[in-house]
Coordinates of C-alpha atoms (C1' of nucleotides) in Angstrom, one line a residue:
Chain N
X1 CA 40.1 26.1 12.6
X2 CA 37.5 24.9 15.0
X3 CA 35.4 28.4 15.3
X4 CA 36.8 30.6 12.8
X5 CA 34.6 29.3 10.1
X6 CA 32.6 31.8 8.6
X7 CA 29.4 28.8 7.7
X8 CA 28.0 26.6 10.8
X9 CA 27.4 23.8 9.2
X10 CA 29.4 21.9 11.7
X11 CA 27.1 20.6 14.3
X12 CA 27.6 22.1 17.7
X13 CA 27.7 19.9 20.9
X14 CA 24.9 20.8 23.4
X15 CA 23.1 24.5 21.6
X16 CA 20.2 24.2 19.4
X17 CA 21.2 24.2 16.0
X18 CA 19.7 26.8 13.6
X19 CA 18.3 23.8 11.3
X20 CA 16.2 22.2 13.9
X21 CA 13.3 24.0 13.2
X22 CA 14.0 22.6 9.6
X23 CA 14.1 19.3 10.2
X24 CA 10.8 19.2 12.5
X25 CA 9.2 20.8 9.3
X26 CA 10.4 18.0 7.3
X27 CA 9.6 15.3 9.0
X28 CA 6.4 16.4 10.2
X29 CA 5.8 17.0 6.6
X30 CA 7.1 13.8 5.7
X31 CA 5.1 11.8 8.0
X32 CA 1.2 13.5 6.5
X33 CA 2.8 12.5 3.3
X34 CA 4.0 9.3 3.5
X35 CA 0.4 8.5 5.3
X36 CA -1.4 10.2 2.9
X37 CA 0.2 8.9 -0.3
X38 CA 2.2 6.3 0.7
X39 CA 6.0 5.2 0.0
X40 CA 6.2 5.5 -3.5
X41 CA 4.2 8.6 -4.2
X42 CA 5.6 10.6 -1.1
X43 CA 8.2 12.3 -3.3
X44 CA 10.9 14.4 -1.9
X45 CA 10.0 17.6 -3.8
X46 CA 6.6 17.6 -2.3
X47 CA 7.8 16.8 1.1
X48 CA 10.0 19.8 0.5
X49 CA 6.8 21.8 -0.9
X50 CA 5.1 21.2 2.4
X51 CA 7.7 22.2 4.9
X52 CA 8.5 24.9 2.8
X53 CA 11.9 24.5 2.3
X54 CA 14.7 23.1 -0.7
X55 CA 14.1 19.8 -1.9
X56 CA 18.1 19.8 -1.5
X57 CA 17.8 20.3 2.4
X58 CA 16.0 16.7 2.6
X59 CA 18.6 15.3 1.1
X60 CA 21.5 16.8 3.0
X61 CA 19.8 16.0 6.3
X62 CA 18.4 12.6 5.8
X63 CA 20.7 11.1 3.1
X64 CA 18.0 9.9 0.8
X65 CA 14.6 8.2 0.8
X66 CA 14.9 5.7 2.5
X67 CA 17.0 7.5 5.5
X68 CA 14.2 10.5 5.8
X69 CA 11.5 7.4 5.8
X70 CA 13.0 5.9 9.0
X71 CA 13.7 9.5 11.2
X72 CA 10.0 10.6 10.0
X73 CA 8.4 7.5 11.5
X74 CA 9.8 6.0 14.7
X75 CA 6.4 4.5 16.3
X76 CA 5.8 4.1 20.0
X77 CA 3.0 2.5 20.6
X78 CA 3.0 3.3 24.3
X79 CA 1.1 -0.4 25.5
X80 CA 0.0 -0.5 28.9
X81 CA 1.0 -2.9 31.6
X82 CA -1.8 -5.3 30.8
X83 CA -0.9 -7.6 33.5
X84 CA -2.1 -4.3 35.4
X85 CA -5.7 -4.3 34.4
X86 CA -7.9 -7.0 35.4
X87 CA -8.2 -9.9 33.5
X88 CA -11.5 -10.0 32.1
X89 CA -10.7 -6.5 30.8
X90 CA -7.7 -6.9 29.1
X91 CA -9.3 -7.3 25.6
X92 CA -11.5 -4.0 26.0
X93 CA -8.6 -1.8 27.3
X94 CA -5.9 -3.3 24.4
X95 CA -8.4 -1.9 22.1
X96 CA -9.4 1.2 23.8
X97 CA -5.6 1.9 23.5
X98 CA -5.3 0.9 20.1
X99 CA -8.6 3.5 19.2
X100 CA -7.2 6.7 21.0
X101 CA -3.4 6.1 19.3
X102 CA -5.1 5.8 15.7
X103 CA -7.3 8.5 15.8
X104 CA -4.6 11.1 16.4
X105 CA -2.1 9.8 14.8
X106 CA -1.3 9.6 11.2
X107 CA 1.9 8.1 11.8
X108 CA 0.0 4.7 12.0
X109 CA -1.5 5.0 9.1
X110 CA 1.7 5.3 7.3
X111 CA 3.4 2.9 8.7
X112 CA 0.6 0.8 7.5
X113 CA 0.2 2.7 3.8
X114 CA 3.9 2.0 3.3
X115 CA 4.3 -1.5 5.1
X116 CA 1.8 -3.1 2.3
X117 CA 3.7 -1.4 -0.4
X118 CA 7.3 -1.4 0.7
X119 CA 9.5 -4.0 2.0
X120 CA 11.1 -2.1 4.7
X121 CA 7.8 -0.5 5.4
X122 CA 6.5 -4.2 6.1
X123 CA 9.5 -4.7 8.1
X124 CA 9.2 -2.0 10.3
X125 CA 5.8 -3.2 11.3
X126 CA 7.5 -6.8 12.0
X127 CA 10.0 -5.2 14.6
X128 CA 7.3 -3.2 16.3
X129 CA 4.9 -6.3 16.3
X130 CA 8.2 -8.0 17.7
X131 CA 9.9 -5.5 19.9
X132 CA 6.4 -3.7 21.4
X133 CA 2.9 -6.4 21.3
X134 CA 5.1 -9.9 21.7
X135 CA 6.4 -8.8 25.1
X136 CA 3.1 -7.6 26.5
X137 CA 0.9 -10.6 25.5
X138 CA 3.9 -12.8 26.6
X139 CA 3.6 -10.9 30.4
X140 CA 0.0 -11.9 30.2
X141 CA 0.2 -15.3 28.8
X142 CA 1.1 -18.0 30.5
X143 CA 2.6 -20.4 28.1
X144 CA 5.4 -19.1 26.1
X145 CA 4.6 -21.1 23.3
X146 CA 1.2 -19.7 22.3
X147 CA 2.6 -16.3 22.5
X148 CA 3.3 -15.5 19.2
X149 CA 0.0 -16.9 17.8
X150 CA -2.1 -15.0 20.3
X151 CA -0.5 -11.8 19.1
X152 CA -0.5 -12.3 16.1
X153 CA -4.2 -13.0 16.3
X154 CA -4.4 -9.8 18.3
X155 CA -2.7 -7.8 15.6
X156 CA -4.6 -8.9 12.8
X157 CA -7.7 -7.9 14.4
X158 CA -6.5 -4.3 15.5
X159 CA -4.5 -3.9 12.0
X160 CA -7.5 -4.9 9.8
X161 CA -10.2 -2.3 11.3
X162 CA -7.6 0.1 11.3
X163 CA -7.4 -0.9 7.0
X164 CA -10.9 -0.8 6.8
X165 CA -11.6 2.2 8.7
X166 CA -8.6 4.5 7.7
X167 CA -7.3 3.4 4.8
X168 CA -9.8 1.8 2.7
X169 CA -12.5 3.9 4.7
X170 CA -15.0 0.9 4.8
X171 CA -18.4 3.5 5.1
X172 CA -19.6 1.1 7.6
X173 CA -16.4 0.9 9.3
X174 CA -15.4 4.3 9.5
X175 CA -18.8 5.4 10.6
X176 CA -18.6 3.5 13.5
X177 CA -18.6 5.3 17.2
X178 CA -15.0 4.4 19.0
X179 CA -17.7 2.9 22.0
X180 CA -19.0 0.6 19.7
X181 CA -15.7 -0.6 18.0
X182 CA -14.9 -1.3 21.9
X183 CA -18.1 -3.1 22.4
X184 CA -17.3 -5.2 19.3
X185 CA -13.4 -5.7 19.6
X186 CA -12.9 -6.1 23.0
X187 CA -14.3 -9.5 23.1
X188 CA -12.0 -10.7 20.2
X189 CA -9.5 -9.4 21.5
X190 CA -10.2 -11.0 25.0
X191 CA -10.3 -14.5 23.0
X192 CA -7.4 -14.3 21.7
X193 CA -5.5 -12.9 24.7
X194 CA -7.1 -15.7 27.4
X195 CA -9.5 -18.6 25.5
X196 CA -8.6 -22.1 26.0
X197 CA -6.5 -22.7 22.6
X198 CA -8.6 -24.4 20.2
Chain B
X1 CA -14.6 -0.7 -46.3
X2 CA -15.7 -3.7 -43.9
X3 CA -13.7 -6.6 -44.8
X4 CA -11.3 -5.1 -47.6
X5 CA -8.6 -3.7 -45.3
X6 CA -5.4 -5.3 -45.2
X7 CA -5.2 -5.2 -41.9
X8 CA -7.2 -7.0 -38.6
X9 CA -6.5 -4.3 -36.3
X10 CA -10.9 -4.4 -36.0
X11 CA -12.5 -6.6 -33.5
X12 CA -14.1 -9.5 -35.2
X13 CA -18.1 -10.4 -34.1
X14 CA -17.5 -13.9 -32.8
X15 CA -14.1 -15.5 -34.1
X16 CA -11.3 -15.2 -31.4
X17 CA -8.9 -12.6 -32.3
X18 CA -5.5 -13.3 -33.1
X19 CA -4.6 -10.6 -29.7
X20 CA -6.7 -12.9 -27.5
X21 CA -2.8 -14.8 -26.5
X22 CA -1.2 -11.7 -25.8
X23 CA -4.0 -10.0 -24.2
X24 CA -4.2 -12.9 -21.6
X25 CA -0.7 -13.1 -21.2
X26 CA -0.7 -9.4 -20.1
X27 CA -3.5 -9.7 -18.0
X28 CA -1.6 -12.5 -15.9
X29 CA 1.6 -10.7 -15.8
X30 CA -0.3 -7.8 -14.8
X31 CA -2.2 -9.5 -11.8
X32 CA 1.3 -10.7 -10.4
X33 CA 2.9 -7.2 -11.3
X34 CA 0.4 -5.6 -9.4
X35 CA 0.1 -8.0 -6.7
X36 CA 3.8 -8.3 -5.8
X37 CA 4.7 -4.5 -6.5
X38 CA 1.4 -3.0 -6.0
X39 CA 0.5 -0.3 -8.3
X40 CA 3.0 2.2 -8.4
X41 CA 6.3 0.0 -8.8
X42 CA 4.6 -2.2 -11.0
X43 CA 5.2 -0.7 -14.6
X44 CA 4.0 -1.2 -17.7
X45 CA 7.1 -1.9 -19.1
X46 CA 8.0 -4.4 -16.2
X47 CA 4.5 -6.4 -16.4
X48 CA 5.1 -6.3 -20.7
X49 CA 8.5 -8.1 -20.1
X50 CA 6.7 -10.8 -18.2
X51 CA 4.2 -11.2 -20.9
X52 CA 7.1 -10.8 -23.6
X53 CA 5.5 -8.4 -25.5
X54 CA 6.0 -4.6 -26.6
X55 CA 5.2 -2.8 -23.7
X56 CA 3.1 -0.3 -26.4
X57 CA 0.9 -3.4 -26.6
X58 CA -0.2 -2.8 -23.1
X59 CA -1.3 1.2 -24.0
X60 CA -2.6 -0.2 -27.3
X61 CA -4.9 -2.8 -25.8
X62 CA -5.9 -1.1 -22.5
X63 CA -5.9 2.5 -22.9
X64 CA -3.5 3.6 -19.6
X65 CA -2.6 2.1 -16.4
X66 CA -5.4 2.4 -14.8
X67 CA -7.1 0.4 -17.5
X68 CA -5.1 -2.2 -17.0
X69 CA -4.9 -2.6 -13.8
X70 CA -9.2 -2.6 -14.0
X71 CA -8.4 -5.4 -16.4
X72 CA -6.4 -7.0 -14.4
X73 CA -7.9 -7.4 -11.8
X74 CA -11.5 -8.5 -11.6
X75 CA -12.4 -10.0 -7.8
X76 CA -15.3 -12.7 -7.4
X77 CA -15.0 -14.0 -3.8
X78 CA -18.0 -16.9 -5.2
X79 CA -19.1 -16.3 -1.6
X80 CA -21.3 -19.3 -0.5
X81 CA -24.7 -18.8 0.5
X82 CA -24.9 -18.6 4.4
X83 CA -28.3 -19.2 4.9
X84 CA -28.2 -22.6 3.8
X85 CA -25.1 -23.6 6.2
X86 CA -26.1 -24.2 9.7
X87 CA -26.5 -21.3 11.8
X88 CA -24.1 -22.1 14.5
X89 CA -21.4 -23.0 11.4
X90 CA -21.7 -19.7 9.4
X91 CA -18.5 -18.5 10.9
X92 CA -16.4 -21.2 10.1
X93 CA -17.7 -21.7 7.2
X94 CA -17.0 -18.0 5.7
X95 CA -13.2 -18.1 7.1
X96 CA -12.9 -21.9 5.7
X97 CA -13.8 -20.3 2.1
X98 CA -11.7 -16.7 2.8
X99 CA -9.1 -19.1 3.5
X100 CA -9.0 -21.4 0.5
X101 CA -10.0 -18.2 -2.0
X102 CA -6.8 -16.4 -0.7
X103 CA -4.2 -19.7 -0.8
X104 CA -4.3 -20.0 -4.5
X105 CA -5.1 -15.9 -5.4
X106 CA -2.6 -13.7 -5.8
X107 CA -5.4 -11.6 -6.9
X108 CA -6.6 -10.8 -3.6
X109 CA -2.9 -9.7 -2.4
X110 CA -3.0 -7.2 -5.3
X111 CA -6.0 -5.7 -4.7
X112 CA -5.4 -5.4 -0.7
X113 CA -1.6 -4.0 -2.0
X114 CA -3.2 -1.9 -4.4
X115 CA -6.1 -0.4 -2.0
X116 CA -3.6 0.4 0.3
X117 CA -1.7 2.7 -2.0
X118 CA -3.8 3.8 -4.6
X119 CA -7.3 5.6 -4.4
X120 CA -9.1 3.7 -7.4
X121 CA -7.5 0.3 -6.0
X122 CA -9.6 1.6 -2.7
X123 CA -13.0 2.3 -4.4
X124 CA -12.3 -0.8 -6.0
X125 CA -12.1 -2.9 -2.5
X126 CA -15.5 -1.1 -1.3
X127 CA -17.4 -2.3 -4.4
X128 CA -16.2 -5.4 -3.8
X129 CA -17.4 -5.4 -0.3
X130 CA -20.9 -3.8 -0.8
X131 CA -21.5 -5.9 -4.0
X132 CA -20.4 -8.8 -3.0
X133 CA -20.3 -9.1 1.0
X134 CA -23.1 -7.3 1.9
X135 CA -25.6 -9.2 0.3
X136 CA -24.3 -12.4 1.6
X137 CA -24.5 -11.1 5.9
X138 CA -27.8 -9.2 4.6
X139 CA -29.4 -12.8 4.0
X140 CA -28.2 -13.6 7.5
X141 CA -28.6 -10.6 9.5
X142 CA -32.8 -10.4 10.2
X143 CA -32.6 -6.3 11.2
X144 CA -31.3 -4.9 7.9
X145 CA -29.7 -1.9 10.2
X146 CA -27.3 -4.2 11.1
X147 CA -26.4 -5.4 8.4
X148 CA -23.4 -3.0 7.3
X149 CA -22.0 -2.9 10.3
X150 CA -21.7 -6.6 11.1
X151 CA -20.4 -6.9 7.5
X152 CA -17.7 -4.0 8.0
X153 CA -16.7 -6.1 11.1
X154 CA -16.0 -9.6 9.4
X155 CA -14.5 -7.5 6.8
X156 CA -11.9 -6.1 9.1
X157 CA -10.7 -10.0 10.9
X158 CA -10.5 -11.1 7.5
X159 CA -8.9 -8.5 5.4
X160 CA -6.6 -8.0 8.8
X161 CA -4.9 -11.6 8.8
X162 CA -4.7 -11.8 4.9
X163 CA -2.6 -8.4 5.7
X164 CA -0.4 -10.1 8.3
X165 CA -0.3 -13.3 6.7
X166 CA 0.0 -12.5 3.1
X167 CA 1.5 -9.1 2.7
X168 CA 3.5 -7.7 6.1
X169 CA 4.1 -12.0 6.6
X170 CA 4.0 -11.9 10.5
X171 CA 5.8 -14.8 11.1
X172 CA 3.8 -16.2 13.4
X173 CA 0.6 -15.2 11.0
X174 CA 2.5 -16.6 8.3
X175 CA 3.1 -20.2 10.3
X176 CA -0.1 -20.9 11.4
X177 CA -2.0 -23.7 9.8
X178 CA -5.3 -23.1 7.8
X179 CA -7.4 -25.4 10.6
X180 CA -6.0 -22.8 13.4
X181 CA -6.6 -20.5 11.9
X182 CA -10.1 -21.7 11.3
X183 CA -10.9 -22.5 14.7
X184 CA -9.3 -19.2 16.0
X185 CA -11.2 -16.7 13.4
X186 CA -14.5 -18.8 13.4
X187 CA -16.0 -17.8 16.4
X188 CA -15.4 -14.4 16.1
X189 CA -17.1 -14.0 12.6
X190 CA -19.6 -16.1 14.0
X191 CA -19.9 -13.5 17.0
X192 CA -20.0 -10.5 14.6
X193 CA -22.9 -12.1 12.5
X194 CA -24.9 -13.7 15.2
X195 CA -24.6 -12.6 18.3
X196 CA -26.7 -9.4 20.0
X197 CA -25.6 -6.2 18.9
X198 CA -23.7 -5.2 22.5
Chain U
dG1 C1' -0.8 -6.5 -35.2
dT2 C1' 3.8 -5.4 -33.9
dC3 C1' 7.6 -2.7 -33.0
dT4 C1' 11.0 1.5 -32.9
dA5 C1' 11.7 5.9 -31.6
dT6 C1' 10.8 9.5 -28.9
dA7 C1' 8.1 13.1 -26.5
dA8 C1' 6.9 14.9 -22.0
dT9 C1' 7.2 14.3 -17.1
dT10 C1' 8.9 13.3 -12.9
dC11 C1' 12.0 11.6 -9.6
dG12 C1' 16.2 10.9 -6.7
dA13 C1' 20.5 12.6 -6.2
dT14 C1' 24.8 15.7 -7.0
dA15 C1' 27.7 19.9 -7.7
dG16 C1' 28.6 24.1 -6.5
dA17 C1' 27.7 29.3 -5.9
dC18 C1' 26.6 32.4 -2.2
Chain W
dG1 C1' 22.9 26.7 6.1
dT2 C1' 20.4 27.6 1.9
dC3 C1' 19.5 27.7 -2.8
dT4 C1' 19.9 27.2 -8.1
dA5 C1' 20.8 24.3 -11.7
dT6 C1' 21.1 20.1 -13.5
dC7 C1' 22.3 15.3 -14.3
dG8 C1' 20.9 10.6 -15.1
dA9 C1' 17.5 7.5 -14.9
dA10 C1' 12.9 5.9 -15.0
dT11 C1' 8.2 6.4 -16.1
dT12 C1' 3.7 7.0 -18.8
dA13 C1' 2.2 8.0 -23.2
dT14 C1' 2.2 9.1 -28.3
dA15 C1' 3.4 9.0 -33.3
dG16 C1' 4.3 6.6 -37.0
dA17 C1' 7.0 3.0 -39.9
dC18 C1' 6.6 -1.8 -41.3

DNA sequence: GTCTATAATTCGATAGAC
DNA sequence: GTCTATCGAATTATAGAC
C-alpha cells in the first residue's frame, strides 16, 4: 500500500513535490494581497485568482485563513549586530536597515495592513518586536530596565514613517529621498537608542 | 402638499427632528464600531444593534457604508496655535495636546484602523493632515519649502506611537506614562520643526 | 418613522468526481 | 493533485407594509 497508489497525494520524504510550485504561487500571491488589501479583503478566491489556481487548493494546503495568513508571512527582519557599528552611528544604520527592507518588501506592509485590523495580525508584530528589536537594543543598552522603552520608542518611530509613507502615502512623506529620511531619523533613533533617559 | 402629509418623514427648517436620538446614537455606535473593528468587520447590522435600532435605519439615514462611516467620523485635532507657545516648547507642547486628544478619542483609533485598511479611510487621514497639520508647522516653519516635509515628519512619531500604543498595544508602548512619553517625543518634534534641515 | 422580508452578493469551507 | 459544484453563513442594500 505504500507505492501502489495510483494519486501522490501522500507527501514524499526528501523529492520535491509536484505542488511546490503551487504553493510558492499562493503564497506569493497571498502575501501582494494581504499587503495590498489587507486581512479582511484578501479573500481566498482572489488569492486563488492570482496564483492561478482552485480556490479549493488554498484550502487543502493551508487549512483555512488564518493558516495561509501565517505560512504567507513569516518576517525576518535580518537586524544587524548593532553593538558592531560604532556608537554614534547606531541610529543612522538601524534606519538605513529599516529603509532598504521596506522598499522591497511588501511583506512589511502587510504585516502592518493586517496588524491594525486583525488581532493576530497585531500579534504577530508583538512577537517580532519581542523576538527580533528587544534583543538587539538590549545588546546595545546597558541597563536592562530601559530596554523595552527604548525599543519601543525605536519602533514607533520606524513603524509610523513606514504608515505614513506606504500605507497612508503621506505626499510629503512618501516623496521623500531614502538619504533624507536617514538624515532625519537617524538622530531619533540615536536618542532613543543612547540619550540620558529623561 | 407642505404640511398636510400624515407623515414627518421631511426634514423640518429649525425644530429638532424626532430622528435626531437615533441618528446620534448611530453615529456613537458607529465611531466605536469602526474604531474597534475598523471598517470592514464593523457592519451595519453590528453598529445598529449597539444603537438598538433597525439596522435599515442606518441605510435610511446615511445612504451606504461609506456614508456612515463619513458621518461617523469627523476629526478636529483643535491643534493649538504654535506660534504663540515658546519656541524652544513647541515640541512638547504638540505631543502634550496629541497625547491628551488621543486618551479620551476613540475616534482617532478609528480613523488610524480605518486608513490602514480602507482607501477612503486613507484620503480621509491626508485631509486631515493637510487641512489641519500643515497650517499649524506652516505658521512655524519661516521657508514655506519646508513646510510639508517637517509636517510629514511629526506626522510619522506621532501617528507611529498612537499605532504602538493604541492599536498593535506594544506593551512597553502601552505602559509608559503620558509625562515619558512627553519628555521622550518632545525633542524630536521639536527637532523636526526647528532645527536645520540636515 | 419604524420595521419585516428579502434580494443580490460574496465569502469561507466541504464533498466528491476524475 | 486538481477541479466542479455547492453548502451555509454573513454581508450590503432594496422594496414595501404598517
Amino acid at each position: 500500500m505504500t507505492g501502489s497508489s495510483s494519486d501522490d497525494s501522500e507527501v514524499p520524504s526528501g523529492a520535491t513535490r509536484r505542488s511546490d510550485a503551487t504553493r510558492a504561487a499562493i503564497l506569493h500571491a497571498a502575501r501582494e494581497r494581504f499587503a495590498a488589501d489587507g486581512y479582511e479583503r484578501a479573500t481566498i478566491r482572489s488569492i486563488a485568482k492570482d496564483a492561478r489556481i482552485d480556490p479549493s487548493m488554498v484550502m487543502r494546503y493551508y487549512g483555512n485563513k488564518e493558516g495561509l495568513f501565517a505560512a504567507a508571512v513569516s518576517v525576518d527582519l535580518r537586524l544587524p549586530d548593532l553593538s558592531a557599528v560604532p556608537r554614534a552611528e547606531m541610529g543612522r544604520a538601524l534606519v538605513r536597515h529599516f529603509l532598504r527592507l521596506w522598499e522591497g518588501n511588501g511583506e512589511l506592509t502587510a504585516m502592518l495592513r493586517v496588524g491594525a485590523t486583525n488581532q493576530a495580525g497585531a500579534e504577530r508584530l508583538r512577537d517580532i518586536f519581542r523576538e527580533q528589536l528587544l534583543p538587539v537594543v538590549g545588546r546595545v543598552c546597558p541597563d536592562p530596565e530601559q530596554v523595552p522603552a527604548r525599543a519601543a520608542l525605536c519602533a514607533s518611530q520606524v513603524l509610523g514613517m513606514s504608515l505614513t509613507r506606504y500605507v497612508l502615502r503621506f505626499p510629503p512623506a512618501a516623496a521623500m529621498a531614502p538619504e533624507e529620511l536617514e538624515a532625519w531619523l537617524g538622530p531619533t533613533l540615536q536618542r532613543y537608542l543612547t540619550a540620558p533617559s529623561p
